[in-house]
Short mmCIF file of C-alpha atoms and ligand atoms in Angstrom, two decimals:
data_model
loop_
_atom_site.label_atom_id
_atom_site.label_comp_id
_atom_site.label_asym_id
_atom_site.label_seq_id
_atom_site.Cartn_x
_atom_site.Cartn_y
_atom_site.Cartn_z
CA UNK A 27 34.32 10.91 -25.58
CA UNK A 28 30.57 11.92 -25.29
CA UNK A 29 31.56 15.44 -27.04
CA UNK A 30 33.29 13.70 -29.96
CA UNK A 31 30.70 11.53 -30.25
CA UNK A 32 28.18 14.59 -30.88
CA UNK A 33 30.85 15.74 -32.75
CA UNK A 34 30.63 12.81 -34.81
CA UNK A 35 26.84 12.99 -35.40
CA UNK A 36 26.69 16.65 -35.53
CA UNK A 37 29.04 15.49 -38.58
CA UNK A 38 26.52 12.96 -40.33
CA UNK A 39 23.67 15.50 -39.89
CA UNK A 40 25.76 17.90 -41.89
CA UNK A 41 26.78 15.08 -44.24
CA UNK A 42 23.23 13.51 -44.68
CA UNK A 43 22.21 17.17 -45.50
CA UNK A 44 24.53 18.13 -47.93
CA UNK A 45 23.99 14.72 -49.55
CA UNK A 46 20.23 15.65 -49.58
CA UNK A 47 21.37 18.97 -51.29
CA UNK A 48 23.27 17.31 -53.78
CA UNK A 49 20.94 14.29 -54.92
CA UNK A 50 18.58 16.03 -58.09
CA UNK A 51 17.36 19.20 -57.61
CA UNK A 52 13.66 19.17 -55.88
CA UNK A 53 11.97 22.32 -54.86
CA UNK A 54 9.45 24.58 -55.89
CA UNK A 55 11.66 27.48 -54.56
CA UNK A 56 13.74 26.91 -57.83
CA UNK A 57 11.30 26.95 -60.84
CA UNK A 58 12.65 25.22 -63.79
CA UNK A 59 10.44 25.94 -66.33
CA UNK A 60 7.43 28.38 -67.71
CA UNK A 61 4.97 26.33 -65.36
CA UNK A 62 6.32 26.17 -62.15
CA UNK A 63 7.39 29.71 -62.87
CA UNK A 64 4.57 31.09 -63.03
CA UNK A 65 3.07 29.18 -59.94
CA UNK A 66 6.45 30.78 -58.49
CA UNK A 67 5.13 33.85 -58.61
CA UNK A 68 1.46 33.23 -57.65
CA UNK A 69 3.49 31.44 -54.28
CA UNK A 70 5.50 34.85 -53.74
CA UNK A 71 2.38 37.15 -54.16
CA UNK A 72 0.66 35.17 -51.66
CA UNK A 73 3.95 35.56 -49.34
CA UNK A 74 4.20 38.68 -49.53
CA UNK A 75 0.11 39.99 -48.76
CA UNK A 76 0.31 37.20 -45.71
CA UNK A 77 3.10 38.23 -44.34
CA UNK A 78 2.24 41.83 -44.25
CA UNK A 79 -1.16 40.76 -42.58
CA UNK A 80 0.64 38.90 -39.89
CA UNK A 81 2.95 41.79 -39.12
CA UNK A 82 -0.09 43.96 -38.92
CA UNK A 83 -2.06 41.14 -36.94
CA UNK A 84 0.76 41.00 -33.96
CA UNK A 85 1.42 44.61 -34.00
CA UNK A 86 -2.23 45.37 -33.62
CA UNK A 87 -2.12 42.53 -30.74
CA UNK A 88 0.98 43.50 -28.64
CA UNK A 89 0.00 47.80 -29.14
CA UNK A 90 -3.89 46.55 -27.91
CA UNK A 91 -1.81 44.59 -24.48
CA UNK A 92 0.55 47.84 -23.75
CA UNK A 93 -2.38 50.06 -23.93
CA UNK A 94 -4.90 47.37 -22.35
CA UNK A 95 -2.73 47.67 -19.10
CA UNK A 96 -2.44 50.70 -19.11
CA UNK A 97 -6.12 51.72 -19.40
CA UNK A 98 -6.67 48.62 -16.95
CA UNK A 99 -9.09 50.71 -14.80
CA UNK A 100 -10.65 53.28 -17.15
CA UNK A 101 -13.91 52.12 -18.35
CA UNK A 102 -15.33 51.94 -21.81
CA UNK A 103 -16.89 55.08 -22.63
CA UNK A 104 -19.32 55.80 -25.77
CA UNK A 105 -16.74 57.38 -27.62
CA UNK A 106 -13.96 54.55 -27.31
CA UNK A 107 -16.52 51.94 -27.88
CA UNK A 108 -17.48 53.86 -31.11
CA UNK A 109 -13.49 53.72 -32.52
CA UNK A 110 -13.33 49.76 -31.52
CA UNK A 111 -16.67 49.36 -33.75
CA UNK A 112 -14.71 51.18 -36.55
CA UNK A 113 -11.30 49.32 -36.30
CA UNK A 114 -13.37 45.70 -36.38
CA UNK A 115 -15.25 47.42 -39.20
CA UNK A 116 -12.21 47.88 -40.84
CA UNK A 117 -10.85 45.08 -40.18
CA UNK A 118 -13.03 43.08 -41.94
CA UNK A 119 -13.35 45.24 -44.64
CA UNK A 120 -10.01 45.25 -45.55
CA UNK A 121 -10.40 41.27 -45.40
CA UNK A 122 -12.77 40.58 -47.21
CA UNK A 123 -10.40 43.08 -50.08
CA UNK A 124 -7.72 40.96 -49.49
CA UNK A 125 -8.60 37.85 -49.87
CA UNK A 126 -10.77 38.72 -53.02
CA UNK A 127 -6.92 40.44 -54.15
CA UNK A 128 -6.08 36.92 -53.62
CA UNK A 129 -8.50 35.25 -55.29
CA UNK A 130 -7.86 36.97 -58.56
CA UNK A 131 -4.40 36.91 -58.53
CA UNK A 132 -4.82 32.79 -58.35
CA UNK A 133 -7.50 32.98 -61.42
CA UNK A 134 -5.22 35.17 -63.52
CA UNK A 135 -2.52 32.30 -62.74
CA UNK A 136 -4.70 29.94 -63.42
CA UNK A 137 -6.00 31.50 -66.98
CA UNK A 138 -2.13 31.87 -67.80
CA UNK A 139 -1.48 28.65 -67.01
CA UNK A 140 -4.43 26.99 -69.08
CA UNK A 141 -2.99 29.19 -71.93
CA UNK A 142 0.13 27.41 -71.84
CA UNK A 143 -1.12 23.98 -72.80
CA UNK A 144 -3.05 25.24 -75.68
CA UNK A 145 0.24 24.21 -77.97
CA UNK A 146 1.15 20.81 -80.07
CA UNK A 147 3.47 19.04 -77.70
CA UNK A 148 6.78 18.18 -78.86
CA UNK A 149 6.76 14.46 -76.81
CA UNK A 150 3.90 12.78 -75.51
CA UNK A 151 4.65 10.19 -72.75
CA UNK A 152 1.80 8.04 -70.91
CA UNK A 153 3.21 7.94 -67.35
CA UNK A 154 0.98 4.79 -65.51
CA UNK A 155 1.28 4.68 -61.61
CA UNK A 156 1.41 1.71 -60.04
CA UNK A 157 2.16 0.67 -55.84
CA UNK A 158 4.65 1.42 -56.42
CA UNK A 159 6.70 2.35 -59.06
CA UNK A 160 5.78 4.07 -62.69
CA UNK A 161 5.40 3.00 -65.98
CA UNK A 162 6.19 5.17 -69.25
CA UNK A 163 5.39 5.35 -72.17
CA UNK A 164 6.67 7.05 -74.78
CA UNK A 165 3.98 7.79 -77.78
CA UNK A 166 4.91 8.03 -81.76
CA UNK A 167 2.91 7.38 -84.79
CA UNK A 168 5.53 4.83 -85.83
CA UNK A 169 4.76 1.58 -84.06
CA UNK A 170 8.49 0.59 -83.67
CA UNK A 171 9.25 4.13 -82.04
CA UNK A 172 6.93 3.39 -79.32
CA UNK A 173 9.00 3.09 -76.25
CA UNK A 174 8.08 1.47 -72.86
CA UNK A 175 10.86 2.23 -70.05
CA UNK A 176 10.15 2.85 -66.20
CA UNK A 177 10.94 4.88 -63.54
CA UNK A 178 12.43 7.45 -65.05
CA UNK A 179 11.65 10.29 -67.48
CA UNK A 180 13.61 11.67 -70.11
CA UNK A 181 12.06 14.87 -71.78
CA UNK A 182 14.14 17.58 -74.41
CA UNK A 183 15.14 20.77 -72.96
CA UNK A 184 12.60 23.53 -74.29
CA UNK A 185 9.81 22.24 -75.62
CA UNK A 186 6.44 21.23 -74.09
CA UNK A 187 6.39 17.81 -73.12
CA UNK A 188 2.58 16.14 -72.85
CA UNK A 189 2.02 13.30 -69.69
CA UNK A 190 -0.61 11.55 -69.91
CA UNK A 191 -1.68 10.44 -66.19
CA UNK A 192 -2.93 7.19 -65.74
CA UNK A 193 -3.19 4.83 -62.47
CA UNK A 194 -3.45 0.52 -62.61
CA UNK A 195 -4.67 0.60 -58.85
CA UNK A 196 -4.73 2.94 -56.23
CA UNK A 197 -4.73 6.88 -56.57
CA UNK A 198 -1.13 8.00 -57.28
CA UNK A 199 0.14 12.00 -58.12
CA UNK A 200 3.26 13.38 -59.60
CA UNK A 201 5.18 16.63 -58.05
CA UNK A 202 8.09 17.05 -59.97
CA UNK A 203 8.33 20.66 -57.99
CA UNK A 204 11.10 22.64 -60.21
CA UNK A 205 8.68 21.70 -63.41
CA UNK A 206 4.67 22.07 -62.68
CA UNK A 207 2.12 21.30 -60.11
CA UNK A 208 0.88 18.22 -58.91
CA UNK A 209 -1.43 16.14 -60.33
CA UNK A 210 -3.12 12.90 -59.66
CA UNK A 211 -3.21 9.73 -61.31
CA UNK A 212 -6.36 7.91 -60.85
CA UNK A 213 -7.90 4.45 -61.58
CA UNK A 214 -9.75 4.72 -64.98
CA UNK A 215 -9.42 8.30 -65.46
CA UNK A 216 -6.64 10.14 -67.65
CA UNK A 217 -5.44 13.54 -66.39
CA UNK A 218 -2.72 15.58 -68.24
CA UNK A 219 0.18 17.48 -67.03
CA UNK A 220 2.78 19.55 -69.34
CA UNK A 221 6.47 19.51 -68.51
CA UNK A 222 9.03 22.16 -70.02
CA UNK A 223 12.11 22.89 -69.01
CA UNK A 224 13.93 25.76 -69.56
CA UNK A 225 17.59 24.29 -68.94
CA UNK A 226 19.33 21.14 -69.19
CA UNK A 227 19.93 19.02 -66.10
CA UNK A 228 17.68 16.74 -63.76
CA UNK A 229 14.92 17.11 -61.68
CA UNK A 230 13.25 15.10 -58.76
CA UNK A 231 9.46 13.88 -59.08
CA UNK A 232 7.92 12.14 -56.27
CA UNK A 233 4.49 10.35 -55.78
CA UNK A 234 2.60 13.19 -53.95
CA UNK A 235 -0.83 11.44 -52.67
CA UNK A 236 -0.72 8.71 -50.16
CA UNK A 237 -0.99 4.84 -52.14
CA UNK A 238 0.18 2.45 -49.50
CA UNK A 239 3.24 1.22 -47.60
CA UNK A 240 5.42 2.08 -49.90
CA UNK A 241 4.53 5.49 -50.85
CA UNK A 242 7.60 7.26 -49.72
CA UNK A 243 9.62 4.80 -52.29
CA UNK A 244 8.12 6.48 -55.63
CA UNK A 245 10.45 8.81 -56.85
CA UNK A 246 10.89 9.59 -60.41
CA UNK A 247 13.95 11.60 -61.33
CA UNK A 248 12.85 13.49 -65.14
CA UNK A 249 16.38 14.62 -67.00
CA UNK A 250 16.26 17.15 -69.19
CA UNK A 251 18.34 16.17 -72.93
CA UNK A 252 19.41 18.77 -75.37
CA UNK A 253 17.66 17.79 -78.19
CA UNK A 254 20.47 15.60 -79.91
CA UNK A 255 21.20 13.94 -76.64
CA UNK A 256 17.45 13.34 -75.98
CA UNK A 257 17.19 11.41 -79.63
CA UNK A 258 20.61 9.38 -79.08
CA UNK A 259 18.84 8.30 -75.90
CA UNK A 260 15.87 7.60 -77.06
CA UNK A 261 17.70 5.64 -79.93
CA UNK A 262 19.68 3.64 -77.13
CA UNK A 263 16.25 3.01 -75.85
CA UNK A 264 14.48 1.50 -78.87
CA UNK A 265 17.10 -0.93 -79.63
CA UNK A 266 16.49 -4.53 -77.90
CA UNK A 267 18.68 -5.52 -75.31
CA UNK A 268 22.46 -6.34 -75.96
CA UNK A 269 23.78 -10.42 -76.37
CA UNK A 270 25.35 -11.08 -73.24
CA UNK A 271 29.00 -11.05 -74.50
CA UNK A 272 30.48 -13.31 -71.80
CA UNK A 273 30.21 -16.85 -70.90
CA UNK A 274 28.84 -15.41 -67.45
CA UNK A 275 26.20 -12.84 -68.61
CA UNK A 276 25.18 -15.82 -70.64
CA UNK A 277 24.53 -17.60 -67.30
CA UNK A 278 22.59 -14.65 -65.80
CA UNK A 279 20.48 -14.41 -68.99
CA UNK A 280 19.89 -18.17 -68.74
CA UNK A 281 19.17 -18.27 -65.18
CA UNK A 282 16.75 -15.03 -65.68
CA UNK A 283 14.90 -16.66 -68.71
CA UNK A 284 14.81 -20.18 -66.80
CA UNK A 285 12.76 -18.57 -63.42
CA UNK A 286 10.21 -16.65 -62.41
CA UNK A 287 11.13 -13.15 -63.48
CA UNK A 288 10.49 -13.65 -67.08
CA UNK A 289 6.80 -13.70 -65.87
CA UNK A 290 6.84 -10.25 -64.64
CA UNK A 291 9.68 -8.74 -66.32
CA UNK A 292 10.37 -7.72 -70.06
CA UNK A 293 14.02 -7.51 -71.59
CA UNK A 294 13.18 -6.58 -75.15
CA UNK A 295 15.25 -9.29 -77.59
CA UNK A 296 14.32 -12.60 -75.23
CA UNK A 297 11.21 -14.40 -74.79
CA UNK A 298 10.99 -12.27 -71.47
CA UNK A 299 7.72 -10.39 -71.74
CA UNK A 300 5.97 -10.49 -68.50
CA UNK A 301 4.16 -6.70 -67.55
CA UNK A 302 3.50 -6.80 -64.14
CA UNK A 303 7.03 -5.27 -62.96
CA UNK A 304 8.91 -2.44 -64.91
CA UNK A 305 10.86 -3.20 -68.47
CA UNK A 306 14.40 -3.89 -67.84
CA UNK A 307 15.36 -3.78 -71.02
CA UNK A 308 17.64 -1.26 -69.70
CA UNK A 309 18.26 -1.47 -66.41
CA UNK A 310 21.49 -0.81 -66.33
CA UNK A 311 21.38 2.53 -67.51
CA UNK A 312 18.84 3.79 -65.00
CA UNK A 313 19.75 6.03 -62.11
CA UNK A 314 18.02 3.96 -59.60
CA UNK A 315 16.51 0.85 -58.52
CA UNK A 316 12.77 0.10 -57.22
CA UNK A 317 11.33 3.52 -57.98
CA UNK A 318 14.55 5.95 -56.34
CA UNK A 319 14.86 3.61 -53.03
CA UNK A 320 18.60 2.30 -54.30
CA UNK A 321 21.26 3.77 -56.30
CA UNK A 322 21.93 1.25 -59.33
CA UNK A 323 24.82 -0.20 -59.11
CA UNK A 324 25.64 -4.03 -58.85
CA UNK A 325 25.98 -4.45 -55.07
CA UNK A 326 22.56 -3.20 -54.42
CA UNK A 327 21.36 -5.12 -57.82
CA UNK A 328 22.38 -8.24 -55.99
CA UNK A 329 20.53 -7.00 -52.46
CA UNK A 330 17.34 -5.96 -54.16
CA UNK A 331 17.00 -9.51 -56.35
CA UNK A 332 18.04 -11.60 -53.03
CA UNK A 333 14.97 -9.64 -51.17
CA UNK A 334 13.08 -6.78 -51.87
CA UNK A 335 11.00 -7.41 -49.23
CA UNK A 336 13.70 -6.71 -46.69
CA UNK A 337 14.33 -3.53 -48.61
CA UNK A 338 11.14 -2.16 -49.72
CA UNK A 339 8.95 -3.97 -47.44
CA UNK A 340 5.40 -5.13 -48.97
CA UNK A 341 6.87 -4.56 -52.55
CA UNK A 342 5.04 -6.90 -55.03
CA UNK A 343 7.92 -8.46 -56.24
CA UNK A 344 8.76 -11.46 -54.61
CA UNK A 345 12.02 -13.62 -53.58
CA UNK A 346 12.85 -15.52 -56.30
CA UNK A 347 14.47 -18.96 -54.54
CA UNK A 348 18.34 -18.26 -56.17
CA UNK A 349 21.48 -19.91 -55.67
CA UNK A 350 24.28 -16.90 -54.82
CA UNK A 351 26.31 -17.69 -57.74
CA UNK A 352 22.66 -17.58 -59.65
CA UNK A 353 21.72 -14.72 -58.48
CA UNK A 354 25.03 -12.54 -58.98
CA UNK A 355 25.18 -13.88 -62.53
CA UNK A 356 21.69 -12.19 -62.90
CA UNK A 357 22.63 -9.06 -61.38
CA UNK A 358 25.88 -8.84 -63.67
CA UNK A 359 23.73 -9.42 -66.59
CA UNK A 360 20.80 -7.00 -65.65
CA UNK A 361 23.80 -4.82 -65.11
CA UNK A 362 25.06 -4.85 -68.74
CA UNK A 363 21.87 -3.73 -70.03
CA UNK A 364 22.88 -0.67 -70.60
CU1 CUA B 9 2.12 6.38 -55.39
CU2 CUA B 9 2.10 7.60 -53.34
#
């Protein structure tokens, strides 16, 4: 019994992990783009130099032991304290070479990669932090191509993407690891970051600095479009959100437009405008729910509108007093905003 019980979690270790492996991709191992690639390299220079020195470091170490107990008794004459002066000489000669190796290496990296951004980006997207989800928005000359979505990003596959940083309260970063660096988001200030991918697919950001209890719930996966799928999407995006086509998505629109969550929420095409929470003009075509804590889907549409609090506790969204046949009607609608 006990051993196929440790079977049986040995089994959802293995299981949780190769889940892990196969939700987006998210590692700076894998570089995605010109960015992280070149901080790729900078990472394996640094590898490479530090390991060697901690080879040498413990060989030095266990050869100075062996001999050590050997010589135990012999006393240190003028000619062996000379060669330990010499060895500490060069010791720190060859450190102070190193690390000013180093040094370079991560200015040259740096130079390269403030060369990349001199370039007219192809998108430009103002990505606002807030505890704790994030805000986009996507710019264009055109007033009615101005797009506001949330928690997700969608960027075109090969050309340099702009993000303009921005915080509404506490200091947030992004890390999307396979793209760039990290880089904060702070009250008042705007920072930029660039985002190009080389290849289609999606990637996993994630809120990198510390903003509260719910810190660890601030994912934000970025897909990469080809560029004809990145303008239908964008085209799905602009439009407002669909008539409910049923008597009962008519009821979840009603019972949405008749509480509270009109006064935080947006759905583009109804009096809905509140912007305290994210748009959900179209909800239903996001990956996730509440920032990557839930997969979307209607079950856990229902959970998260009958209490967030229970599943992102501290959340600002709050219960909103529904009946269960309300509140499913809501979710199913939500749902079909695709
Ligand atoms: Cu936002 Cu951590």
């Amino acid at each position: 019994m006990t051993s196929r019980r440790a079977f049986t979690g040995g089994a959802a270790v293995s299981a949780a992990f190769a889940a892990a492996c196969a939700s987006p991709f998210q590692s700076a191992l894998h570089p995605a783009g010109p960015h992280a690639d070149r901080i790729h390299s900078l990472f394996i220079v640094f590898t490479i130099v530090v390991s060697l020195v901690w080879v040498a470091v413990i060989g030095m170490l266990v050869y100075a032991v062996l001999r050590g107990r050997r010589r135990e008794e012999a006393a240190l004459d003028a000619h062996s304290r000379r060669r330990a002066r010499n060895v500490v000489a060069g010791a720190v000669g060859a450190t102070v070479l190193i690390l000013i190796g180093l040094l370079v290496t991560d200015l040259i990296a740096g130079r390269d990669l403030a060369a990349m951004t001199d370039q007219e980006p192809a998108v430009t997207i103002e990505l606002i932090g807030n505890q704790w989800w994030w805000e986009a928005r996507y710019e264009h000359v055109d007033a009615d191509r101005r797009l506001t979505t949330a928690n997700e990003l969608h960027i075109p596959v090969g050309v340099p993407v702009l993000v303009k940083l921005k915080s509404h309260d506490v200091i947030h970063s992004l890390w999307v690891p396979n793209l760039n660096g990290k880089q904060d988001l702070i009250p008042g200030y705007t920072n930029v970051m660039w985002l190009q991918a080389d290849s289609v697919g999606e990637y996993r950001g994630q809120c990198a600095e510390y903003c509260g209890h719910q810190h660890a719930h601030m994912a934000l996966p970025v897909i990469v479009h080809s560029a004809s799928d990145y303008a239908a999407w964008m085209q799905a995006q602009l439009r407002p959100a669909a008539e409910p086509a049923t008597e009962d998505l008519r009821r979840g629109r009603d019972v949405f437009l008749s509480s509270a969550c009109l006064m935080c929420h947006t759905i583009r095409g109804t009096p809905a405008g509140g912007r305290t929470g994210p748009d959900l003009t179209h909800i239903g075509s996001r990956r996730t729910l509440a920032a990557g804590t839930l997969p979307n889907n209607l079950q856990n549409l229902a959970r998260w509108i009958a209490n967030p609090q229970h599943i992102k506790p501290g959340v600002r969204m709050p219960v909103v007093p529904l009946s269960a046949g309300d509140r499913d009607a809501v979710a199913r609608y939500l749902e079909s905003l695709r």
